[in-house]
mmCIF file of C-alpha atoms and ligand atoms in Angstrom:
data_model
loop_
_atom_site.group_PDB
_atom_site.id
_atom_site.type_symbol
_atom_site.label_atom_id
_atom_site.label_comp_id
_atom_site.label_asym_id
_atom_site.label_seq_id
_atom_site.Cartn_x
_atom_site.Cartn_y
_atom_site.Cartn_z
ATOM 1 C CA MET U 214 23.865 90.403 122.783
ATOM 2 C CA THR U 215 26.222 90.723 125.314
ATOM 3 C CA GLN U 216 26.658 90.317 128.793
ATOM 4 C CA ILE U 217 28.096 93.042 130.967
ATOM 5 C CA ASP U 218 28.143 94.544 134.712
ATOM 6 C CA ILE U 219 26.396 97.594 134.700
ATOM 7 C CA LEU U 220 27.502 98.608 137.928
ATOM 8 C CA GLU U 221 30.940 98.943 136.808
ATOM 9 C CA GLY U 222 29.963 100.671 133.578
ATOM 10 C CA LEU U 223 27.857 103.117 135.390
ATOM 11 C CA ASN U 224 30.268 104.011 138.317
ATOM 12 C CA GLN U 225 32.842 104.827 135.505
ATOM 13 C CA MET U 226 30.229 106.884 133.747
ATOM 14 C CA ALA U 227 29.261 108.627 137.025
ATOM 15 C CA LEU U 228 33.078 109.514 137.996
ATOM 16 C CA ASP U 229 33.430 111.128 134.488
ATOM 17 C CA VAL U 230 30.015 113.120 134.949
ATOM 18 C CA ILE U 231 31.222 114.337 138.271
ATOM 19 C CA GLY U 232 34.834 115.068 137.017
ATOM 20 C CA LEU U 233 33.678 117.163 134.334
ATOM 21 C CA ALA U 234 30.921 118.828 135.654
ATOM 22 C CA GLY U 235 32.061 119.283 139.044
ATOM 23 C CA PHE U 236 35.939 120.308 138.611
ATOM 24 C CA GLY U 237 36.443 120.244 134.768
ATOM 25 C CA TYR U 238 38.499 117.513 135.145
ATOM 26 C CA SER U 239 38.921 114.477 133.038
ATOM 27 C CA PHE U 240 39.015 111.139 134.788
ATOM 28 C CA ASP U 241 38.571 109.377 131.419
ATOM 29 C CA ALA U 242 37.075 106.560 133.639
ATOM 30 C CA LEU U 243 35.191 105.011 130.655
ATOM 31 C CA ALA U 244 38.237 105.294 128.461
ATOM 32 C CA PRO U 245 40.863 102.459 128.319
ATOM 33 C CA SER U 246 43.538 105.384 128.584
ATOM 34 C CA GLY U 247 41.944 106.268 131.911
ATOM 35 C CA LYS U 248 43.323 103.371 134.028
ATOM 36 C CA ASN U 249 46.788 105.417 134.122
ATOM 37 C CA ASN U 250 44.859 108.530 135.603
ATOM 38 C CA PRO U 251 46.394 109.017 138.952
ATOM 39 C CA LEU U 252 43.313 109.924 140.766
ATOM 40 C CA ARG U 253 41.090 107.387 139.199
ATOM 41 C CA SER U 254 43.841 104.685 140.445
ATOM 42 C CA ALA U 255 43.564 106.196 144.154
ATOM 43 C CA LEU U 256 39.861 105.971 143.881
ATOM 44 C CA ASN U 257 40.045 102.281 142.383
ATOM 45 C CA GLU U 258 42.365 101.130 144.903
ATOM 46 C CA ILE U 259 39.813 101.987 147.799
ATOM 47 C CA LEU U 260 36.619 101.507 145.711
ATOM 48 C CA ASN U 261 37.824 98.367 144.685
ATOM 49 C CA PRO U 262 34.820 96.084 145.190
ATOM 50 C CA ALA U 263 36.465 92.862 146.044
ATOM 51 C CA ALA U 264 37.186 94.734 149.418
ATOM 52 C CA PRO U 265 34.080 96.463 150.503
ATOM 53 C CA SER U 266 34.778 97.817 153.988
ATOM 54 C CA SER U 267 37.606 100.217 152.244
ATOM 55 C CA ARG U 268 34.533 102.459 150.478
ATOM 56 C CA LEU U 269 33.252 103.017 153.823
ATOM 57 C CA ALA U 270 36.700 104.101 154.893
ATOM 58 C CA LEU U 271 36.820 106.640 152.128
ATOM 59 C CA ILE U 272 33.659 108.329 152.730
ATOM 60 C CA GLN U 273 34.922 108.540 156.392
ATOM 61 C CA ALA U 274 38.083 110.557 155.546
ATOM 62 C CA SER U 275 36.033 112.803 153.451
ATOM 63 C CA ILE U 276 32.775 113.441 155.475
ATOM 64 C CA PRO U 277 33.404 113.453 159.403
ATOM 65 C CA PHE U 278 29.853 112.681 159.885
ATOM 66 C CA PHE U 279 30.476 109.045 158.821
ATOM 67 C CA GLN U 280 33.528 108.547 161.396
ATOM 68 C CA TRP U 281 31.463 107.105 163.730
ATOM 69 C CA VAL U 282 31.489 103.773 161.863
ATOM 70 C CA PRO U 283 34.418 101.465 162.289
ATOM 71 C CA ASN U 284 37.005 101.540 159.679
ATOM 72 C CA GLN U 285 39.862 99.147 158.665
ATOM 73 C CA ARG U 286 41.715 100.830 155.935
ATOM 74 C CA LYS U 287 42.460 104.174 157.076
ATOM 75 C CA ARG U 288 46.179 104.401 155.478
ATOM 76 C CA LYS U 289 45.118 103.423 152.057
ATOM 77 C CA VAL U 290 42.343 105.870 152.480
ATOM 78 C CA LEU U 291 44.460 108.712 153.432
ATOM 79 C CA VAL U 292 46.719 108.447 150.927
ATOM 80 C CA ALA U 293 43.954 108.086 148.216
ATOM 81 C CA ARG U 294 42.474 111.510 149.835
ATOM 82 C CA GLN U 295 46.049 113.051 149.878
ATOM 83 C CA SER U 296 45.853 112.435 146.358
ATOM 84 C CA MET U 297 42.778 114.169 145.442
ATOM 85 C CA LEU U 298 43.559 116.916 147.654
ATOM 86 C CA GLN U 299 47.055 117.523 145.469
ATOM 87 C CA ILE U 300 45.282 117.348 142.280
ATOM 88 C CA GLY U 301 42.325 119.518 143.794
ATOM 89 C CA ALA U 302 45.181 121.974 144.521
ATOM 90 C CA GLU U 303 46.679 121.938 141.089
ATOM 91 C CA LEU U 304 43.248 122.502 139.652
ATOM 92 C CA LEU U 305 42.423 125.196 141.738
ATOM 93 C CA ALA U 306 45.741 127.013 140.919
ATOM 94 C CA GLN U 307 45.199 126.332 137.217
ATOM 95 C CA LYS U 308 41.634 127.722 137.591
ATOM 96 C CA LYS U 309 42.224 130.659 139.790
ATOM 97 C CA ALA U 310 45.065 131.822 137.463
ATOM 98 C CA ALA U 311 43.092 131.417 134.394
ATOM 99 C CA LEU U 312 40.217 133.372 135.855
ATOM 100 C CA LEU U 313 42.336 136.112 137.119
ATOM 101 C CA THR U 314 43.869 136.656 133.651
ATOM 102 C CA ALA U 315 40.670 136.177 131.849
ATOM 103 C CA SER U 316 39.530 139.358 133.971
ATOM 104 C CA GLU U 317 42.756 141.365 133.346
ATOM 105 C CA ASN U 318 42.097 142.654 136.587
ATOM 106 C CA GLU U 319 44.833 140.776 138.513
ATOM 107 C CA GLY U 320 46.911 142.774 140.920
ATOM 108 C CA LYS U 321 44.122 145.370 141.164
ATOM 109 C CA GLY U 322 43.107 144.447 144.836
ATOM 110 C CA GLY U 323 39.990 142.270 143.777
ATOM 111 C CA ILE U 324 37.428 141.697 141.027
ATOM 112 C CA PRO U 325 33.827 142.845 141.338
ATOM 113 C CA SER U 326 31.566 139.442 140.780
ATOM 114 C CA ASN U 327 29.833 140.550 137.241
ATOM 115 C CA GLU U 328 33.176 141.654 136.089
ATOM 116 C CA ILE U 329 34.926 138.102 136.160
ATOM 117 C CA ASP U 330 35.285 136.420 133.098
ATOM 118 C CA GLY U 331 35.703 132.745 132.252
ATOM 119 C CA SER U 332 33.384 130.653 130.119
ATOM 120 C CA GLU U 333 33.811 127.198 132.046
ATOM 121 C CA ARG U 334 30.875 126.477 134.343
ATOM 122 C CA ASP U 335 32.352 123.446 136.413
ATOM 123 C CA LEU U 336 31.279 123.509 140.195
ATOM 124 C CA LEU U 337 35.015 124.296 141.110
ATOM 125 C CA THR U 338 35.222 127.188 138.623
ATOM 126 C CA LEU U 339 31.676 128.884 139.991
ATOM 127 C CA LEU U 340 32.939 128.630 143.685
ATOM 128 C CA ILE U 341 36.569 130.165 142.714
ATOM 129 C CA LYS U 342 34.321 133.114 140.865
ATOM 130 C CA ALA U 343 32.178 133.676 143.838
ATOM 131 C CA ASN U 344 35.174 133.541 146.135
ATOM 132 C CA ILE U 345 37.448 135.785 144.499
ATOM 133 C CA ALA U 346 34.702 138.485 143.861
ATOM 134 C CA ASN U 347 35.565 141.600 145.873
ATOM 135 C CA ASP U 348 31.859 142.185 147.017
ATOM 136 C CA LEU U 349 31.672 138.860 148.833
ATOM 137 C CA PRO U 350 31.551 139.632 152.305
ATOM 138 C CA GLU U 351 34.678 138.669 154.199
ATOM 139 C CA ASN U 352 33.032 136.236 156.812
ATOM 140 C CA GLN U 353 31.651 134.181 153.532
ATOM 141 C CA ARG U 354 35.047 133.898 151.900
ATOM 142 C CA LEU U 355 36.482 130.516 151.882
ATOM 143 C CA SER U 356 40.297 129.859 152.241
ATOM 144 C CA ASP U 357 42.324 127.960 149.546
ATOM 145 C CA ASP U 358 42.453 124.994 151.897
ATOM 146 C CA GLU U 359 38.804 125.243 152.440
ATOM 147 C CA VAL U 360 37.699 125.291 148.703
ATOM 148 C CA ILE U 361 40.051 122.190 148.172
ATOM 149 C CA ALA U 362 38.577 120.427 150.738
ATOM 150 C CA GLN U 363 35.288 120.230 148.952
ATOM 151 C CA ILE U 364 36.460 118.397 146.246
ATOM 152 C CA PRO U 365 36.834 114.711 147.762
ATOM 153 C CA THR U 366 33.156 115.089 149.565
ATOM 154 C CA PHE U 367 31.836 115.683 145.972
ATOM 155 C CA ILE U 368 33.807 113.053 144.050
ATOM 156 C CA ILE U 369 32.683 110.420 146.771
ATOM 157 C CA ALA U 370 28.979 111.719 147.339
ATOM 158 C CA GLY U 371 28.300 112.602 143.844
ATOM 159 C CA HIS U 372 29.331 109.178 142.017
ATOM 160 C CA GLU U 373 28.757 106.399 143.752
ATOM 161 C CA THR U 374 24.868 107.490 144.861
ATOM 162 C CA SER U 375 24.217 108.159 141.058
ATOM 163 C CA ALA U 376 25.935 104.953 139.606
ATOM 164 C CA SER U 377 23.615 103.012 142.393
ATOM 165 C CA ALA U 378 20.321 104.721 141.343
ATOM 166 C CA VAL U 379 20.789 103.780 137.823
ATOM 167 C CA THR U 380 21.888 100.333 138.504
ATOM 168 C CA TRP U 381 18.515 99.767 140.702
ATOM 169 C CA CYS U 382 16.564 101.643 137.840
ATOM 170 C CA LEU U 383 17.879 99.225 134.955
ATOM 171 C CA PHE U 384 17.225 96.130 137.540
ATOM 172 C CA ALA U 385 13.720 96.837 138.177
ATOM 173 C CA LEU U 386 13.179 97.458 134.622
ATOM 174 C CA SER U 387 14.728 94.245 133.724
ATOM 175 C CA ILE U 388 12.352 92.619 136.097
ATOM 176 C CA ASN U 389 9.673 94.422 134.952
ATOM 177 C CA VAL U 390 9.610 94.369 130.966
ATOM 178 C CA ASN U 391 6.155 95.919 130.257
ATOM 179 C CA ILE U 392 7.511 98.877 132.244
ATOM 180 C CA GLN U 393 10.470 98.966 130.319
ATOM 181 C CA ASP U 394 8.850 98.785 126.827
ATOM 182 C CA LYS U 395 6.321 101.365 128.273
ATOM 183 C CA LEU U 396 9.296 103.692 129.035
ATOM 184 C CA ARG U 397 10.921 102.884 126.156
ATOM 185 C CA LYS U 398 8.167 104.101 123.808
ATOM 186 C CA GLU U 399 8.015 107.589 125.669
ATOM 187 C CA LEU U 400 12.044 107.705 125.012
ATOM 188 C CA ARG U 401 12.025 107.018 121.524
ATOM 189 C CA ALA U 402 9.004 109.393 120.952
ATOM 190 C CA VAL U 403 11.439 112.363 121.610
ATOM 191 C CA SER U 404 12.810 113.737 118.463
ATOM 192 C CA THR U 405 16.228 114.068 119.320
ATOM 193 C CA GLU U 406 19.087 111.704 121.039
ATOM 194 C CA THR U 407 20.073 114.960 122.919
ATOM 195 C CA PRO U 408 17.364 116.471 124.703
ATOM 196 C CA THR U 409 17.766 119.455 126.558
ATOM 197 C CA MET U 410 17.468 119.477 130.533
ATOM 198 C CA ASP U 411 14.003 121.431 129.872
ATOM 199 C CA GLU U 412 13.032 118.471 127.216
ATOM 200 C CA LEU U 413 13.959 115.614 129.766
ATOM 201 C CA MET U 414 12.115 116.807 132.590
ATOM 202 C CA ALA U 415 8.966 117.339 130.595
ATOM 203 C CA LEU U 416 8.963 113.707 130.084
ATOM 204 C CA PRO U 417 6.051 112.325 132.693
ATOM 205 C CA TYR U 418 6.822 108.349 132.822
ATOM 206 C CA LEU U 419 10.278 108.842 132.830
ATOM 207 C CA ASP U 420 9.710 110.848 135.694
ATOM 208 C CA CYS U 421 7.559 108.377 137.462
ATOM 209 C CA VAL U 422 10.435 105.992 136.924
ATOM 210 C CA LEU U 423 12.746 108.053 138.539
ATOM 211 C CA ARG U 424 10.621 108.942 141.675
ATOM 212 C CA GLU U 425 9.496 105.125 141.979
ATOM 213 C CA THR U 426 13.308 103.884 141.507
ATOM 214 C CA LEU U 427 14.269 106.268 144.233
ATOM 215 C CA ARG U 428 11.704 105.603 146.584
ATOM 216 C CA LEU U 429 12.086 101.855 146.224
ATOM 217 C CA TYR U 430 15.837 101.670 145.908
ATOM 218 C CA PRO U 431 17.023 104.801 147.815
ATOM 219 C CA PRO U 432 21.224 104.806 147.460
ATOM 220 C CA VAL U 433 21.537 105.768 150.747
ATOM 221 C CA ALA U 434 19.239 103.509 152.963
ATOM 222 C CA THR U 435 19.880 104.953 156.175
ATOM 223 C CA SER U 436 21.358 107.693 157.902
ATOM 224 C CA ALA U 437 22.466 108.641 161.270
ATOM 225 C CA ARG U 438 22.948 111.900 163.405
ATOM 226 C CA GLN U 439 24.239 112.238 166.754
ATOM 227 C CA ALA U 440 22.243 114.772 169.361
ATOM 228 C CA MET U 441 24.109 117.912 170.356
ATOM 229 C CA LYS U 442 21.929 118.665 173.327
ATOM 230 C CA ASP U 443 19.018 117.008 174.840
ATOM 231 C CA ASP U 444 15.708 117.078 172.895
ATOM 232 C CA VAL U 445 12.193 115.790 172.370
ATOM 233 C CA ILE U 446 11.120 114.321 169.207
ATOM 234 C CA PRO U 447 7.290 114.483 168.981
ATOM 235 C CA LEU U 448 5.570 111.374 167.523
ATOM 236 C CA ASN U 449 2.462 111.187 164.998
ATOM 237 C CA LYS U 450 1.389 108.060 166.635
ATOM 238 C CA PRO U 451 1.802 107.351 170.239
ATOM 239 C CA TYR U 452 3.164 104.069 171.212
ATOM 240 C CA VAL U 453 3.516 101.507 174.115
ATOM 241 C CA ASP U 454 6.983 101.192 175.923
ATOM 242 C CA THR U 455 8.215 97.985 177.342
ATOM 243 C CA GLN U 456 6.850 99.020 180.870
ATOM 244 C CA GLY U 457 3.084 99.013 179.198
ATOM 245 C CA ASN U 458 3.471 103.179 179.325
ATOM 246 C CA ILE U 459 1.857 105.025 176.570
ATOM 247 C CA SER U 460 4.317 107.872 175.112
ATOM 248 C CA ASP U 461 3.787 110.464 172.484
ATOM 249 C CA SER U 462 7.188 111.589 171.918
ATOM 250 C CA ILE U 463 10.804 110.351 172.402
ATOM 251 C CA GLN U 464 13.292 111.791 174.798
ATOM 252 C CA ILE U 465 16.883 112.344 173.405
ATOM 253 C CA ARG U 466 19.921 112.875 175.742
ATOM 254 C CA ALA U 467 23.087 114.975 174.238
ATOM 255 C CA GLY U 468 25.251 112.223 172.519
ATOM 256 C CA ASP U 469 22.790 109.836 171.526
ATOM 257 C CA HIS U 470 22.896 108.486 167.926
ATOM 258 C CA ILE U 471 19.751 108.430 166.341
ATOM 259 C CA ILE U 472 19.126 106.255 162.928
ATOM 260 C CA ILE U 473 17.439 107.588 160.158
ATOM 261 C CA PRO U 474 15.575 104.864 158.540
ATOM 262 C CA ILE U 475 15.380 106.432 154.764
ATOM 263 C CA ALA U 476 14.429 102.984 153.020
ATOM 264 C CA ALA U 477 12.083 101.853 155.401
ATOM 265 C CA ILE U 478 10.067 105.322 155.631
ATOM 266 C CA ASN U 479 10.069 105.163 151.631
ATOM 267 C CA GLN U 480 8.225 101.931 152.072
ATOM 268 C CA MET U 481 5.667 102.227 154.662
ATOM 269 C CA LYS U 482 2.379 100.372 154.046
ATOM 270 C CA GLU U 483 0.779 102.879 156.338
ATOM 271 C CA ILE U 484 1.757 105.588 153.539
ATOM 272 C CA TRP U 485 1.984 103.957 150.234
ATOM 273 C CA GLY U 486 -0.367 100.961 150.556
ATOM 274 C CA ASP U 487 -0.199 97.219 150.566
ATOM 275 C CA ASP U 488 1.952 97.347 147.503
ATOM 276 C CA ALA U 489 4.511 99.590 149.041
ATOM 277 C CA GLU U 490 7.369 96.824 148.276
ATOM 278 C CA GLU U 491 5.967 96.608 144.736
ATOM 279 C CA PHE U 492 7.984 98.549 141.767
ATOM 280 C CA ARG U 493 4.679 100.822 140.196
ATOM 281 C CA PRO U 494 5.868 103.993 138.641
ATOM 282 C CA GLU U 495 2.125 104.552 137.910
ATOM 283 C CA ARG U 496 1.623 105.570 141.778
ATOM 284 C CA TRP U 497 3.232 108.888 141.005
ATOM 285 C CA ASP U 498 0.337 109.871 138.737
ATOM 286 C CA SER U 499 -1.494 110.164 142.374
ATOM 287 C CA PRO U 500 0.975 110.092 145.012
ATOM 288 C CA PRO U 501 -1.171 109.275 148.357
ATOM 289 C CA SER U 502 -1.432 112.468 150.637
ATOM 290 C CA ALA U 503 0.046 110.735 153.490
ATOM 291 C CA ALA U 504 3.191 111.141 151.862
ATOM 292 C CA THR U 505 3.417 114.829 151.836
ATOM 293 C CA GLY U 506 4.008 114.288 155.508
ATOM 294 C CA ILE U 507 7.833 112.889 154.822
ATOM 295 C CA PRO U 508 9.910 115.795 155.783
ATOM 296 C CA GLY U 509 12.426 115.055 152.462
ATOM 297 C CA VAL U 510 14.000 117.684 150.347
ATOM 298 C CA TRP U 511 12.765 116.203 147.402
ATOM 299 C CA GLY U 512 9.819 114.328 146.309
ATOM 300 C CA ASN U 513 7.782 113.030 149.102
ATOM 301 C CA VAL U 514 10.358 110.742 149.821
ATOM 302 C CA LEU U 515 13.652 111.032 152.273
ATOM 303 C CA SER U 516 15.950 109.890 149.547
ATOM 304 C CA PHE U 517 18.089 113.199 149.678
ATOM 305 C CA LEU U 518 17.181 113.459 153.267
ATOM 306 C CA GLY U 519 15.486 116.733 154.413
ATOM 307 C CA GLY U 520 16.802 119.927 156.791
ATOM 308 C CA PRO U 521 20.161 121.758 156.424
ATOM 309 C CA ARG U 522 22.419 119.004 155.819
ATOM 310 C CA ALA U 523 20.040 117.321 152.863
ATOM 311 C CA CYS U 524 21.782 116.402 149.537
ATOM 312 C CA ILE U 525 23.343 119.592 148.280
ATOM 313 C CA GLY U 526 23.448 117.842 144.974
ATOM 314 C CA TYR U 527 20.039 116.581 144.298
ATOM 315 C CA ARG U 528 19.154 118.643 141.290
ATOM 316 C CA PHE U 529 22.178 117.909 139.638
ATOM 317 C CA GLY U 530 21.524 113.643 140.497
ATOM 318 C CA LEU U 531 17.819 114.135 139.425
ATOM 319 C CA VAL U 532 19.151 115.691 135.781
ATOM 320 C CA GLU U 533 22.081 113.169 135.671
ATOM 321 C CA PHE U 534 19.575 110.018 136.610
ATOM 322 C CA LYS U 535 17.191 111.048 133.534
ATOM 323 C CA ALA U 536 19.951 111.704 131.037
ATOM 324 C CA LEU U 537 21.461 108.426 131.568
ATOM 325 C CA VAL U 538 18.462 106.540 131.772
ATOM 326 C CA PHE U 539 16.822 108.399 128.789
ATOM 327 C CA THR U 540 20.347 107.501 126.573
ATOM 328 C CA LEU U 541 20.619 103.948 127.761
ATOM 329 C CA VAL U 542 17.125 102.811 127.493
ATOM 330 C CA ARG U 543 16.418 104.389 124.349
ATOM 331 C CA ALA U 544 19.123 102.281 122.798
ATOM 332 C CA PHE U 545 19.336 99.165 124.555
ATOM 333 C CA GLU U 546 17.051 96.342 125.994
ATOM 334 C CA PHE U 547 18.223 95.090 129.573
ATOM 335 C CA GLU U 548 17.879 91.634 130.597
ATOM 336 C CA LEU U 549 19.022 90.424 134.277
ATOM 337 C CA ALA U 550 21.667 87.558 133.603
ATOM 338 C CA VAL U 551 21.179 86.039 136.569
ATOM 339 C CA PRO U 552 17.617 85.243 138.477
ATOM 340 C CA LYS U 553 16.267 88.026 140.140
ATOM 341 C CA GLU U 554 16.250 85.838 143.636
ATOM 342 C CA GLN U 555 20.191 86.014 143.591
ATOM 343 C CA VAL U 556 20.122 89.408 143.669
ATOM 344 C CA THR U 557 20.671 91.032 146.951
ATOM 345 C CA LYS U 558 21.545 94.508 148.590
ATOM 346 C CA LYS U 559 24.382 95.378 150.227
ATOM 347 C CA SER U 560 24.678 98.468 152.191
ATOM 348 C CA LEU U 561 27.944 100.503 152.990
ATOM 349 C CA VAL U 562 26.777 103.766 153.112
ATOM 350 C CA VAL U 563 25.940 103.291 149.690
ATOM 351 C CA VAL U 564 23.533 100.528 148.446
ATOM 352 C CA LYS U 565 25.030 98.126 146.011
ATOM 353 C CA PRO U 566 23.993 94.852 144.504
ATOM 354 C CA VAL U 567 25.924 91.349 145.345
ATOM 355 C CA ILE U 568 24.969 88.096 143.905
ATOM 356 C CA ILE U 569 24.363 85.389 146.419
ATOM 357 C CA GLY U 570 26.857 82.892 146.167
ATOM 358 C CA ARG U 571 29.297 85.168 144.200
ATOM 359 C CA GLY U 572 29.936 87.600 146.977
ATOM 360 C CA GLU U 573 33.830 87.220 146.580
ATOM 361 C CA LYS U 574 33.876 88.973 143.267
ATOM 362 C CA GLY U 575 32.234 92.135 144.994
ATOM 363 C CA ASN U 576 29.328 94.166 144.199
ATOM 364 C CA GLN U 577 28.064 93.655 140.572
ATOM 365 C CA MET U 578 24.657 93.656 138.509
ATOM 366 C CA PRO U 579 25.520 91.178 135.762
ATOM 367 C CA MET U 580 23.118 91.965 132.373
ATOM 368 C CA PHE U 581 22.598 90.853 128.909
ATOM 369 C CA ILE U 582 22.416 93.962 126.863
ATOM 370 C CA ARG U 583 20.944 94.190 122.958
ATOM 371 C CA PRO U 584 19.776 97.156 121.108
ATOM 372 C CA ALA U 585 16.215 98.476 121.072
ATOM 373 C CA ARG U 586 14.416 96.802 118.488
ATOM 374 C CA GLY U 587 11.551 98.713 116.386
HETATM 375 C C1 HEM O 610 20.731 109.799 143.344
HETATM 376 C C2 HEM O 610 21.779 110.349 143.714
HETATM 377 C C3 HEM O 610 21.855 111.062 145.052
HETATM 378 C C4 HEM O 610 21.470 110.665 146.452
HETATM 379 C C5 HEM O 610 20.168 109.722 146.288
HETATM 380 C C6 HEM O 610 22.071 111.358 147.314
HETATM 381 C C7 HEM O 610 21.799 111.182 148.451
HETATM 382 C C8 HEM O 610 22.368 111.954 149.535
HETATM 383 C C9 HEM O 610 22.207 111.927 151.054
HETATM 384 C C10 HEM O 610 21.026 110.872 151.838
HETATM 385 C C11 HEM O 610 22.677 112.513 151.523
HETATM 386 C C12 HEM O 610 22.795 112.978 153.239
HETATM 387 C C13 HEM O 610 23.844 112.226 153.779
HETATM 388 C C14 HEM O 610 23.781 112.247 155.369
HETATM 389 O O1 HEM O 610 24.292 113.152 155.868
HETATM 390 O O2 HEM O 610 23.682 111.738 155.931
HETATM 391 C C15 HEM O 610 23.638 113.339 150.859
HETATM 392 C C16 HEM O 610 24.587 114.410 150.915
HETATM 393 C C17 HEM O 610 25.587 114.789 149.829
HETATM 394 N N1 HEM O 610 25.193 114.850 148.823
HETATM 395 FE FE1 HEM O 610 24.026 113.692 147.472
HETATM 396 N N2 HEM O 610 23.132 111.919 146.689
HETATM 397 C C18 HEM O 610 22.719 111.845 145.694
HETATM 398 C C19 HEM O 610 23.465 112.541 144.433
HETATM 399 C C20 HEM O 610 24.579 113.446 144.934
HETATM 400 C C21 HEM O 610 25.186 114.449 143.516
HETATM 401 C C22 HEM O 610 25.097 114.151 141.877
HETATM 402 C C23 HEM O 610 26.238 114.794 144.086
HETATM 403 C C24 HEM O 610 27.258 116.319 143.721
HETATM 404 C C25 HEM O 610 27.106 116.676 142.594
HETATM 405 C C26 HEM O 610 25.828 115.341 145.730
HETATM 406 C C27 HEM O 610 26.626 115.924 146.561
HETATM 407 C C28 HEM O 610 26.261 115.601 147.976
HETATM 408 C C29 HEM O 610 27.032 116.098 148.993
HETATM 409 C C30 HEM O 610 28.257 117.057 149.020
HETATM 410 C C31 HEM O 610 26.584 115.795 150.527
HETATM 411 C C32 HEM O 610 26.836 116.516 151.409
HETATM 412 C C33 HEM O 610 26.034 117.410 152.414
HETATM 413 C C34 HEM O 610 26.559 117.758 153.799
HETATM 414 O O3 HEM O 610 26.859 116.984 154.644
HETATM 415 O O4 HEM O 610 26.022 118.928 153.880
HETATM 416 N N3 HEM O 610 24.913 114.050 145.873
HETATM 417 N N4 HEM O 610 23.300 112.850 149.202
#
């Protein structure tokens, strides 16, 4: 039996995943040799758990929406962002050259999309392929700078969230041993250690565990928007204001900030019942009809938000979650290494665990891990 901080391991795992799947770039975050990787060092500098405010600053530098939150370490963050952009520029140049060479069409004034060769399937390659095609309308083409600017956004938005989701899932499984055992039984009945995406998606209890994790532990617990114009938000239920007036809508003025309470909506007793705060994957066998009114882009929850700026990577995130949980829970048993009451949530855009009394060590989730029996 070994004790490890699963949060750190899962963060590195998720960084490797987004590096390879997003850009065909190897952070080697899980490997000791990865310590010398310049991009990983830049990220470590600002995602250092002992300095929680820095994480926010990186997100602010990458996603303009988050800039309303005060930031403290802008300079370091900008240096790291610069490093991401520089590596992004090198990747873009290499991939573009490889695609044009593979297509043997360089200098012929553009290539129809169906004639562009190249076997790599990472997001950046796909974006470049679409972007250099000569049948793409000019007003839809991105400049090189615009393509490169996507890289920090995807690295940050696509790895801390996934690591947080799997960390909280393993936490929930460690304090609900029956659920962990039931899930492992389903996973061990699969005849292969490397299932296809379709095989993963067909596992019913894994799906319930995923949905319940994202409902109860949404990695992004709140978000916010700023109104661009005056508006009126209609309400399901009227409310009584401080003057005793009854209203069935909320007046919004241009410039107002609106907080979207993702976690609170996911756990409303009016929707989910009295056990809304319990981890009970079985509820997804017959979800309450009231949940269909939640305007999320996925799964009757608000965890990936909704509307035109919902999470762009949610399908990827779902498969990544299932692949990681499949592999880990099939092979290992997880037991929390501290009393569950000592685990608390700290939210700095992404919700991470902190151990009460060990705050100086930053975010962590200590677990005992042993090979699964039977
Ligand atoms: C469990 C995993 C994930 C969760 C819970 C999650 C959640 C979210 C949420 C709530 C937002 C909206 C933030 C806001 O505007 O306030 C968002 C945005 C975004 N996510 Fe995810 N995400 C996850 C995984 C991923 C992955 C794997 C990727 C990339 C492959 C990704 C890429 C993005 C991007 C690029 C945005 C910004 C979209 C935009 O502003 O238009 N996410 N995510």
